PDB file of C-alpha atoms in Angstrom:
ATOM      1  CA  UNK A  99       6.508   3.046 -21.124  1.00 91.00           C
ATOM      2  CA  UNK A 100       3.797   0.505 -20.612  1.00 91.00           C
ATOM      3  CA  UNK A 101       0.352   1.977 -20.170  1.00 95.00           C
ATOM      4  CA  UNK A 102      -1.444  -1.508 -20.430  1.00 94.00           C
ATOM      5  CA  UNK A 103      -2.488  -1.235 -16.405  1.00 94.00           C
ATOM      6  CA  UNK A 104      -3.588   2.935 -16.333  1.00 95.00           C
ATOM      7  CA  UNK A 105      -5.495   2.028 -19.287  1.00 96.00           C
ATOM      8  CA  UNK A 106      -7.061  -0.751 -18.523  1.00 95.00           C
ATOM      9  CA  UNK A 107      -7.915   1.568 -15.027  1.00 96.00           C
ATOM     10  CA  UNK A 108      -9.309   3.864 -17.082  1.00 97.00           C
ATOM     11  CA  UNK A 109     -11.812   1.483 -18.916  1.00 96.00           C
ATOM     12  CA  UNK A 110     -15.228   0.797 -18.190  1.00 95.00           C
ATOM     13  CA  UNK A 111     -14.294  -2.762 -16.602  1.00 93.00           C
ATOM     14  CA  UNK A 112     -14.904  -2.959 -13.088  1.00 91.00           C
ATOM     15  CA  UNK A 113     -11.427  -4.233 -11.655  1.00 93.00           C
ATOM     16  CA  UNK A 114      -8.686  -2.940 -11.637  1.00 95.00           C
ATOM     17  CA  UNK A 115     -10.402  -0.584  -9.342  1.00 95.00           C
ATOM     18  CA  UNK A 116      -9.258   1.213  -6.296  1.00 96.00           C
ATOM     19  CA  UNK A 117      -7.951  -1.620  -4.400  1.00 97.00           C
ATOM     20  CA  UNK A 118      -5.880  -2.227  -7.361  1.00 97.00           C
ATOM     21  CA  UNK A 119      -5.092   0.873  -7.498  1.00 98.00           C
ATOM     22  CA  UNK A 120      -3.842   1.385  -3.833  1.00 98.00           C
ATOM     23  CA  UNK A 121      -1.956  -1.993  -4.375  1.00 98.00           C
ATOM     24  CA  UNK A 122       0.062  -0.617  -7.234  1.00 98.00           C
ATOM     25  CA  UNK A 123       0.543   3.111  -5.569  1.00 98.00           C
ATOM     26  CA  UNK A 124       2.076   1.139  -3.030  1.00 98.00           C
ATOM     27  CA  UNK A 125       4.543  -0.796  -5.337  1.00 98.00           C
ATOM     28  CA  UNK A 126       6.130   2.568  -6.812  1.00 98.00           C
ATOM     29  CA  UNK A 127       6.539   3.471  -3.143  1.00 98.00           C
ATOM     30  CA  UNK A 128       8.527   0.757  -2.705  1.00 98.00           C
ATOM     31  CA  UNK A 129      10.269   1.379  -5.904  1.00 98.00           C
ATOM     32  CA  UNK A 130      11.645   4.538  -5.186  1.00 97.00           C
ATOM     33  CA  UNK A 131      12.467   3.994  -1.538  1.00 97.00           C
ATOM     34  CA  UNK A 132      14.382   1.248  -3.679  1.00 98.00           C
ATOM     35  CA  UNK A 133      16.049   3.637  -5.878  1.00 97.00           C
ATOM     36  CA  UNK A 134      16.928   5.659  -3.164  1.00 97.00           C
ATOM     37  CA  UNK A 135      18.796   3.092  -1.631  1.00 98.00           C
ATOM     38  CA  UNK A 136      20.435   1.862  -5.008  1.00 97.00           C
ATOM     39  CA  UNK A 137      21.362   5.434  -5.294  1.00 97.00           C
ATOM     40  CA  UNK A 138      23.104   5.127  -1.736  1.00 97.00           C
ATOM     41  CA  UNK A 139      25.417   1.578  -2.467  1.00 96.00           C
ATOM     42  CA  UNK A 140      28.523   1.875  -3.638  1.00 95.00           C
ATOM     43  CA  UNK A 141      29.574   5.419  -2.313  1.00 94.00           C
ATOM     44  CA  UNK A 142      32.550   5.583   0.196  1.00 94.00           C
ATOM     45  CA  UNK A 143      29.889   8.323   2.026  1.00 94.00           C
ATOM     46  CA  UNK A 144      27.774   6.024   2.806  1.00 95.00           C
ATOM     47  CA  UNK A 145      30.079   2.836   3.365  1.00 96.00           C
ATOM     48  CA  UNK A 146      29.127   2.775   7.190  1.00 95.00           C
ATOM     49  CA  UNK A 147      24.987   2.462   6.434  1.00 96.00           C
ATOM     50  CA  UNK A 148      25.542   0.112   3.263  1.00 96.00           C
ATOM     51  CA  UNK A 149      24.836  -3.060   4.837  1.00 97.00           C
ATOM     52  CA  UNK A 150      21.869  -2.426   6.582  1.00 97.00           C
ATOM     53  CA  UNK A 151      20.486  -0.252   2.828  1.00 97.00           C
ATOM     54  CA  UNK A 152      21.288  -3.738   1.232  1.00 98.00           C
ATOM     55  CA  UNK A 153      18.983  -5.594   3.974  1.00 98.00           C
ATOM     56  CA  UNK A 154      16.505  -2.487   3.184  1.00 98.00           C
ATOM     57  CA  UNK A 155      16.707  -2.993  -0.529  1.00 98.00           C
ATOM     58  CA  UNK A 156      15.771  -6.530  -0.141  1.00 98.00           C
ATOM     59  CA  UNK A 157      12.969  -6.321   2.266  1.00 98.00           C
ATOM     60  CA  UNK A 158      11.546  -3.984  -0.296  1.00 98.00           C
ATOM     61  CA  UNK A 159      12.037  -5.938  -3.570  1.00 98.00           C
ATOM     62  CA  UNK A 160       9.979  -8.364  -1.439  1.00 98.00           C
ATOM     63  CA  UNK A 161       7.713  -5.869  -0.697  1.00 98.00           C
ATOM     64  CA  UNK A 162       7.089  -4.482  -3.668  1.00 98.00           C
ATOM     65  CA  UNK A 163       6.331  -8.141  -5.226  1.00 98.00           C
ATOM     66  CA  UNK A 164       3.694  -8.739  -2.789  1.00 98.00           C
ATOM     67  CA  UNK A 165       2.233  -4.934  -3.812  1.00 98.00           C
ATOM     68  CA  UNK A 166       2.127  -5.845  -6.991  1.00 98.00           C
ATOM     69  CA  UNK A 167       0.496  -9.448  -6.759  1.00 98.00           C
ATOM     70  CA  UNK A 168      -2.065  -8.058  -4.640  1.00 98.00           C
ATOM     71  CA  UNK A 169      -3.275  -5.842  -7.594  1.00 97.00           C
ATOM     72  CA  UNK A 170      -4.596  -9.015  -9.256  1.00 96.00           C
ATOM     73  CA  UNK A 171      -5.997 -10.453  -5.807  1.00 97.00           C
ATOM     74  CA  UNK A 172      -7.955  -7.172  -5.364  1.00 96.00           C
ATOM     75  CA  UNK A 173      -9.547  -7.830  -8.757  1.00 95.00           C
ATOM     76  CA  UNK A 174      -9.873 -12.119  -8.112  1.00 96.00           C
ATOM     77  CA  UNK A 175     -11.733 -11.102  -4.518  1.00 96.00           C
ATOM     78  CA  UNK A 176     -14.020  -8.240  -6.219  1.00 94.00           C
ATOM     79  CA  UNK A 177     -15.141 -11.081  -8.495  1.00 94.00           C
ATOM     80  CA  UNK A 178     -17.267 -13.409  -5.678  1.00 96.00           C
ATOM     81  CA  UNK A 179     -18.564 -10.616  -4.488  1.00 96.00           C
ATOM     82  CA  UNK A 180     -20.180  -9.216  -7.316  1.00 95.00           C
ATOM     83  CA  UNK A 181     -21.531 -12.387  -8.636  1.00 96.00           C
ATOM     84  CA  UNK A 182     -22.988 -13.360  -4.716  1.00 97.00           C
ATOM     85  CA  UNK A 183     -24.996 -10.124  -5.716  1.00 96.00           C
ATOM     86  CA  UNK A 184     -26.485 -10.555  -9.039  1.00 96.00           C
ATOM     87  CA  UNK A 185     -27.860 -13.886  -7.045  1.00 97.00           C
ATOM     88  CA  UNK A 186     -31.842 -13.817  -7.385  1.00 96.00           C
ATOM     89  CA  UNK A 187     -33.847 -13.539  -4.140  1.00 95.00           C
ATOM     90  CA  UNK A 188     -36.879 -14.536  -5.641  1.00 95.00           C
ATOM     91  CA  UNK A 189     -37.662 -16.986  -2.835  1.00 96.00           C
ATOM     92  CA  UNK A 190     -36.675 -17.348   0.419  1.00 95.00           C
ATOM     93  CA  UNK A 191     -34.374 -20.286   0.075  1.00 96.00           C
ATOM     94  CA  UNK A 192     -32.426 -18.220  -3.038  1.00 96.00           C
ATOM     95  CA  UNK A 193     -32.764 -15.228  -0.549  1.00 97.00           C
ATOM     96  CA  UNK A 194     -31.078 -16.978   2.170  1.00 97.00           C
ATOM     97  CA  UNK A 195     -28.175 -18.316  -0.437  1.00 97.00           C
ATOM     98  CA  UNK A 196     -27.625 -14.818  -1.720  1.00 97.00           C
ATOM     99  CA  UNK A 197     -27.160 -13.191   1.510  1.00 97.00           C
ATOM    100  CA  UNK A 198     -24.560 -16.113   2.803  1.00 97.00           C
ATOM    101  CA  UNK A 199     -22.814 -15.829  -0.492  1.00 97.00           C
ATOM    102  CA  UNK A 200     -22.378 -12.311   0.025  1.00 98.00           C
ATOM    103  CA  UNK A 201     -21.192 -12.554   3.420  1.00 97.00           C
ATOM    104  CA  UNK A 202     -18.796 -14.812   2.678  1.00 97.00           C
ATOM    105  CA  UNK A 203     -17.170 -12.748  -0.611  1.00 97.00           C
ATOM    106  CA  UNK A 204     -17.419  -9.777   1.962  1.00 98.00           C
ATOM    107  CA  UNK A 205     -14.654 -11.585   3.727  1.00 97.00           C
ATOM    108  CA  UNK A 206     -12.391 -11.877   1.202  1.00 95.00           C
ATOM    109  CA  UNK A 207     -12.788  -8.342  -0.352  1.00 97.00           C
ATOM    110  CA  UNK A 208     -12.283  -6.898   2.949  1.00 98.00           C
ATOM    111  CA  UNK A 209      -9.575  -9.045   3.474  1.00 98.00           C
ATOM    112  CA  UNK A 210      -7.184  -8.224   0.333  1.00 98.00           C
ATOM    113  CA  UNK A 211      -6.860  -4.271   1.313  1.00 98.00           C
ATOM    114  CA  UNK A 212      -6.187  -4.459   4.666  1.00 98.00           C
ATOM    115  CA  UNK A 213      -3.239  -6.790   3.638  1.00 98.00           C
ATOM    116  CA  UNK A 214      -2.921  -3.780   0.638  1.00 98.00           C
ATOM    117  CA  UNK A 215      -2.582  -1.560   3.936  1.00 98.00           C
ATOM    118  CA  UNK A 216      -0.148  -3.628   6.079  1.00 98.00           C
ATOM    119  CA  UNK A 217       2.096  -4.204   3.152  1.00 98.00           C
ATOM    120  CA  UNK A 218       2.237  -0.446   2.013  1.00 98.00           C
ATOM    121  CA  UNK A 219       3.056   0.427   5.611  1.00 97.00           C
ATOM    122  CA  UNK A 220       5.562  -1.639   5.784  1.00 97.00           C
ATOM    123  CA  UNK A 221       7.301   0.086   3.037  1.00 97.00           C
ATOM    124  CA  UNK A 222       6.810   3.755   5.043  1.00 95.00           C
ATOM    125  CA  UNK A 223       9.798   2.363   7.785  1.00 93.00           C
ATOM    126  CA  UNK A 224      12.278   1.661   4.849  1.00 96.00           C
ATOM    127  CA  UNK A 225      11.598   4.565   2.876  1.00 95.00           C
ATOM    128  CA  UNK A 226      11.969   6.927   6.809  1.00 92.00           C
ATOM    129  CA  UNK A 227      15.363   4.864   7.123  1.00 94.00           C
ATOM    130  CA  UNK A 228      16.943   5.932   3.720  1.00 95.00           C
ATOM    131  CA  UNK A 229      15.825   9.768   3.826  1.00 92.00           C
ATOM    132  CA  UNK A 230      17.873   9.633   6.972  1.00 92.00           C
ATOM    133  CA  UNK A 231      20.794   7.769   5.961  1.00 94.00           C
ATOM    134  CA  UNK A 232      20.879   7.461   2.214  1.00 94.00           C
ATOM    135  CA  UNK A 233      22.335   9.284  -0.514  1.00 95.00           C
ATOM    136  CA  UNK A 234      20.815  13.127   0.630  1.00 92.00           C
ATOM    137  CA  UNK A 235      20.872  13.724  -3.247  1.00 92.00           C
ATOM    138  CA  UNK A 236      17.487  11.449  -3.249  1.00 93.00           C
ATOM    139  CA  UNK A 237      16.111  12.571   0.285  1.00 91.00           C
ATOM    140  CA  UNK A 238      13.000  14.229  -1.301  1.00 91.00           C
ATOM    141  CA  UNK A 239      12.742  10.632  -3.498  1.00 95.00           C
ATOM    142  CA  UNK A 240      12.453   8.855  -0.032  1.00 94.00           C
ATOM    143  CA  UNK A 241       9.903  11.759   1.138  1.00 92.00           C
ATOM    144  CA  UNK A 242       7.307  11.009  -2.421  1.00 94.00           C
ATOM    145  CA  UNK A 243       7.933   7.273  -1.132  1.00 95.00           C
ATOM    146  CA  UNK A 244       6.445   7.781   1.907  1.00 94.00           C
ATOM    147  CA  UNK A 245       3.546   9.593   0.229  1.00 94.00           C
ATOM    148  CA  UNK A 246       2.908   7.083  -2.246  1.00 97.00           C
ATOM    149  CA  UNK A 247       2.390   4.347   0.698  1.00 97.00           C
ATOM    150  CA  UNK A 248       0.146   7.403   2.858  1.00 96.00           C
ATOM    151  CA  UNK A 249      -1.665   7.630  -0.423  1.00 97.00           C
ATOM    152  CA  UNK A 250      -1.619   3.761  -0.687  1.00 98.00           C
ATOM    153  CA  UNK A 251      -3.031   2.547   2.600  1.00 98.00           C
ATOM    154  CA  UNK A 252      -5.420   5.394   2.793  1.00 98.00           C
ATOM    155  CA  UNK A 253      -6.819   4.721  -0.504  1.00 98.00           C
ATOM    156  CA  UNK A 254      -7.015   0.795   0.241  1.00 98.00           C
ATOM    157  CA  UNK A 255      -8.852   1.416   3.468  1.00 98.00           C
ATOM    158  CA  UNK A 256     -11.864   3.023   1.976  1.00 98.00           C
ATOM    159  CA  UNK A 257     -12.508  -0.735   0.610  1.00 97.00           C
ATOM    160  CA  UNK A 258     -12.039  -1.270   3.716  1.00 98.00           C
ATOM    161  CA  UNK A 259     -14.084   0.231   5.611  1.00 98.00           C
ATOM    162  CA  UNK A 260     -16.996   0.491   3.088  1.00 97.00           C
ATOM    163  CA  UNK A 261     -16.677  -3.802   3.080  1.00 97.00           C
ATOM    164  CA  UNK A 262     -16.835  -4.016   6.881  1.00 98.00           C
ATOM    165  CA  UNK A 263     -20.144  -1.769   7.146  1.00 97.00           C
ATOM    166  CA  UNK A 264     -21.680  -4.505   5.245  1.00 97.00           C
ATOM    167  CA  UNK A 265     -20.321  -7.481   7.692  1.00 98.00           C
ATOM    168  CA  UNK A 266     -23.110  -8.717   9.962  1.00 97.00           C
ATOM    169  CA  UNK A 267     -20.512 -10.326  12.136  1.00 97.00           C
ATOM    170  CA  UNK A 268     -19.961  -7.531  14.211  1.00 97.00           C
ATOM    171  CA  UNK A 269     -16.896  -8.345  15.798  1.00 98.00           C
ATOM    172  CA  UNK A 270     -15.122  -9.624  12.709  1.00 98.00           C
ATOM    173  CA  UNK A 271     -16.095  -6.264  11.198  1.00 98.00           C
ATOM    174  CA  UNK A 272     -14.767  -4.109  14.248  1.00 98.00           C
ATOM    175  CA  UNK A 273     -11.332  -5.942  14.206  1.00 98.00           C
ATOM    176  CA  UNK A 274     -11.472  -4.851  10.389  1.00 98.00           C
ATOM    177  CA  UNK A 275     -12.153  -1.170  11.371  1.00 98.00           C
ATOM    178  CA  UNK A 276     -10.146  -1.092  13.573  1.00 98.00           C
ATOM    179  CA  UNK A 277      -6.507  -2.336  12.255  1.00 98.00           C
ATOM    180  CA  UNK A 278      -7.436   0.271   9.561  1.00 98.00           C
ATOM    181  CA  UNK A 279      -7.715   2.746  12.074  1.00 98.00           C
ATOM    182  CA  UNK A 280      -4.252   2.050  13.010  1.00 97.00           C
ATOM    183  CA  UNK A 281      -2.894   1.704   9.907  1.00 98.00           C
ATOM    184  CA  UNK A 282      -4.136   4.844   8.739  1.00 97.00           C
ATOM    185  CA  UNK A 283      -2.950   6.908  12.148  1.00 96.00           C
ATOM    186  CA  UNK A 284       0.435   5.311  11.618  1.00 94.00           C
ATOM    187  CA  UNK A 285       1.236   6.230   8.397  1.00 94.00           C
ATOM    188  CA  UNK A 286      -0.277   9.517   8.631  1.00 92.00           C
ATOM    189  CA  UNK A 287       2.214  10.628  11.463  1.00 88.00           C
ATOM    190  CA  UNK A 288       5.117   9.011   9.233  1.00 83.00           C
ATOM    191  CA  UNK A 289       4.292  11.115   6.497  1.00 81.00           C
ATOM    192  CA  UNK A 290       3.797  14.190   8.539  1.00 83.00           C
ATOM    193  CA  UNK A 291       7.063  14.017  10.313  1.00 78.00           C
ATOM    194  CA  UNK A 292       8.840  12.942   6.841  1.00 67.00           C
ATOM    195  CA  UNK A 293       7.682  16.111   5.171  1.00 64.00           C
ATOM    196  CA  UNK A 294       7.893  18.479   7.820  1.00 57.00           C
ATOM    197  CA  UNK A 295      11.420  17.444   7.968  1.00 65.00           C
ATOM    198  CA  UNK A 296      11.885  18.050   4.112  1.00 60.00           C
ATOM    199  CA  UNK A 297      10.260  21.296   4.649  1.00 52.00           C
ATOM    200  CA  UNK A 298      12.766  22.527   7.647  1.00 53.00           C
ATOM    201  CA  UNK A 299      15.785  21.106   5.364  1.00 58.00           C
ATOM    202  CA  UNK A 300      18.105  23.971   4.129  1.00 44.00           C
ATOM    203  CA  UNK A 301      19.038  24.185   0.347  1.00 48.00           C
ATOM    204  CA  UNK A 302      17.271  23.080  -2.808  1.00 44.00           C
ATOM    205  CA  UNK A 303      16.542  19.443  -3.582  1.00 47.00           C
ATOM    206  CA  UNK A 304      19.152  17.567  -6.116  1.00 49.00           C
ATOM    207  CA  UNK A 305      18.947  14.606  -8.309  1.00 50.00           C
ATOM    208  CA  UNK A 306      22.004  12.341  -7.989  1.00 50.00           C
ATOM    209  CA  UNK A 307      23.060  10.620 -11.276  1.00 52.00           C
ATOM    210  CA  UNK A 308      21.590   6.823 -11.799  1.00 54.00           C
ATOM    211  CA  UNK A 309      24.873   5.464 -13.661  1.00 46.00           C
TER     212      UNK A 309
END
């Protein structure tokens, strides 16, 4: 297994950080939900469903690709930002710079989780279709998918939101706030009706064979 990423989380470097984080919870949503639906091709069960799992299963390869490029944007954006503030202020004209620079970088790292939260959203509708309809062998699979992107956008919008606070444009900020808002509410009730569902199910969970 390759360990390069949690350890280089784990270091004393600034980035990765938690927007990198978020970005690649969200990608191993997205990769079950995928293996859910890989698990659900191919099985006369499930012939009726399998061309809409194969639109599914490509929707969230693209998905997951975007998840996973957006871990190195999160780190690229951090970087403006934290050199705008080791800027001096000794005068008033370097003052002046240092506050534009940082308004400017405060832009771009807001910027990069909210798109961490609309992509890991995006992967909660997938992952709901395929505990409904694909291979019930994986349906708790489907249900951790779901709360890797809860887990995902709700970890991304703490960037968010502790960004926008900083934003003296005041309506750029409150658009900011408030698509988070509504990120956050939607995947919430997702998850919540996902795993009260899993919890109402009869019988144990199963693991259906890979090969």
């Amino acid at each position: 297994m390759d360990t390069s990423f949690v350890e280089e989380l784990a270091s004393a470097a600034p980035t990765p950080g938690g927007g990198g984080a978020s970005a690649y919870c969200g990608a191993l949503a997205c990769a079950l939900a995928s293996m859910v639906g890989n698990l659900t091709v191919g099985k006369k069960t499930y012939a009726q469903v399998e061309p809409e799992v194969y639109m599914r299963l490509e929707k969230l390869a693209d998905l997951r690709g975007r998840l996973l490029g957006l871990v190195g944007a999160d780190a690229e954006a951090f970087g403006p930002l934290a050199a705008a503030y080791r800027m001096p202020k000794d005068t008033p004209e370097q003052l002046a710079a240092k506050q534009a620079a940082i308004q400017d970088a405060l832009v771009g790292a807001t910027e990069v989780p909210l798109d961490i939260m609309r992509t890991a959203a995006a992967c909660v509708e997938h992952a709901d279709f395929l505990a409904r309809s694909g291979s019930r062998m994986a349906r708790s699979d489907a249900g951790v998918s779901v709360a890797f992107a809860r887990a995902a956008v709700d970890g991304a919008s703490l960037n968010v939101y502790i960004n926008a606070a900083s934003i003296d444009d005041a309506e750029r900020a409150a658009r900011y706030r408030d698509e988070a808002d509504r990120l956050v509410a939607q995947t919430r009730r997702s998850e919540e009706r996902r795993v009260g569902k899993e919890s109402t199910s009869s019988g144990a969970p199963h693991r259906e064979q890979k090969n």
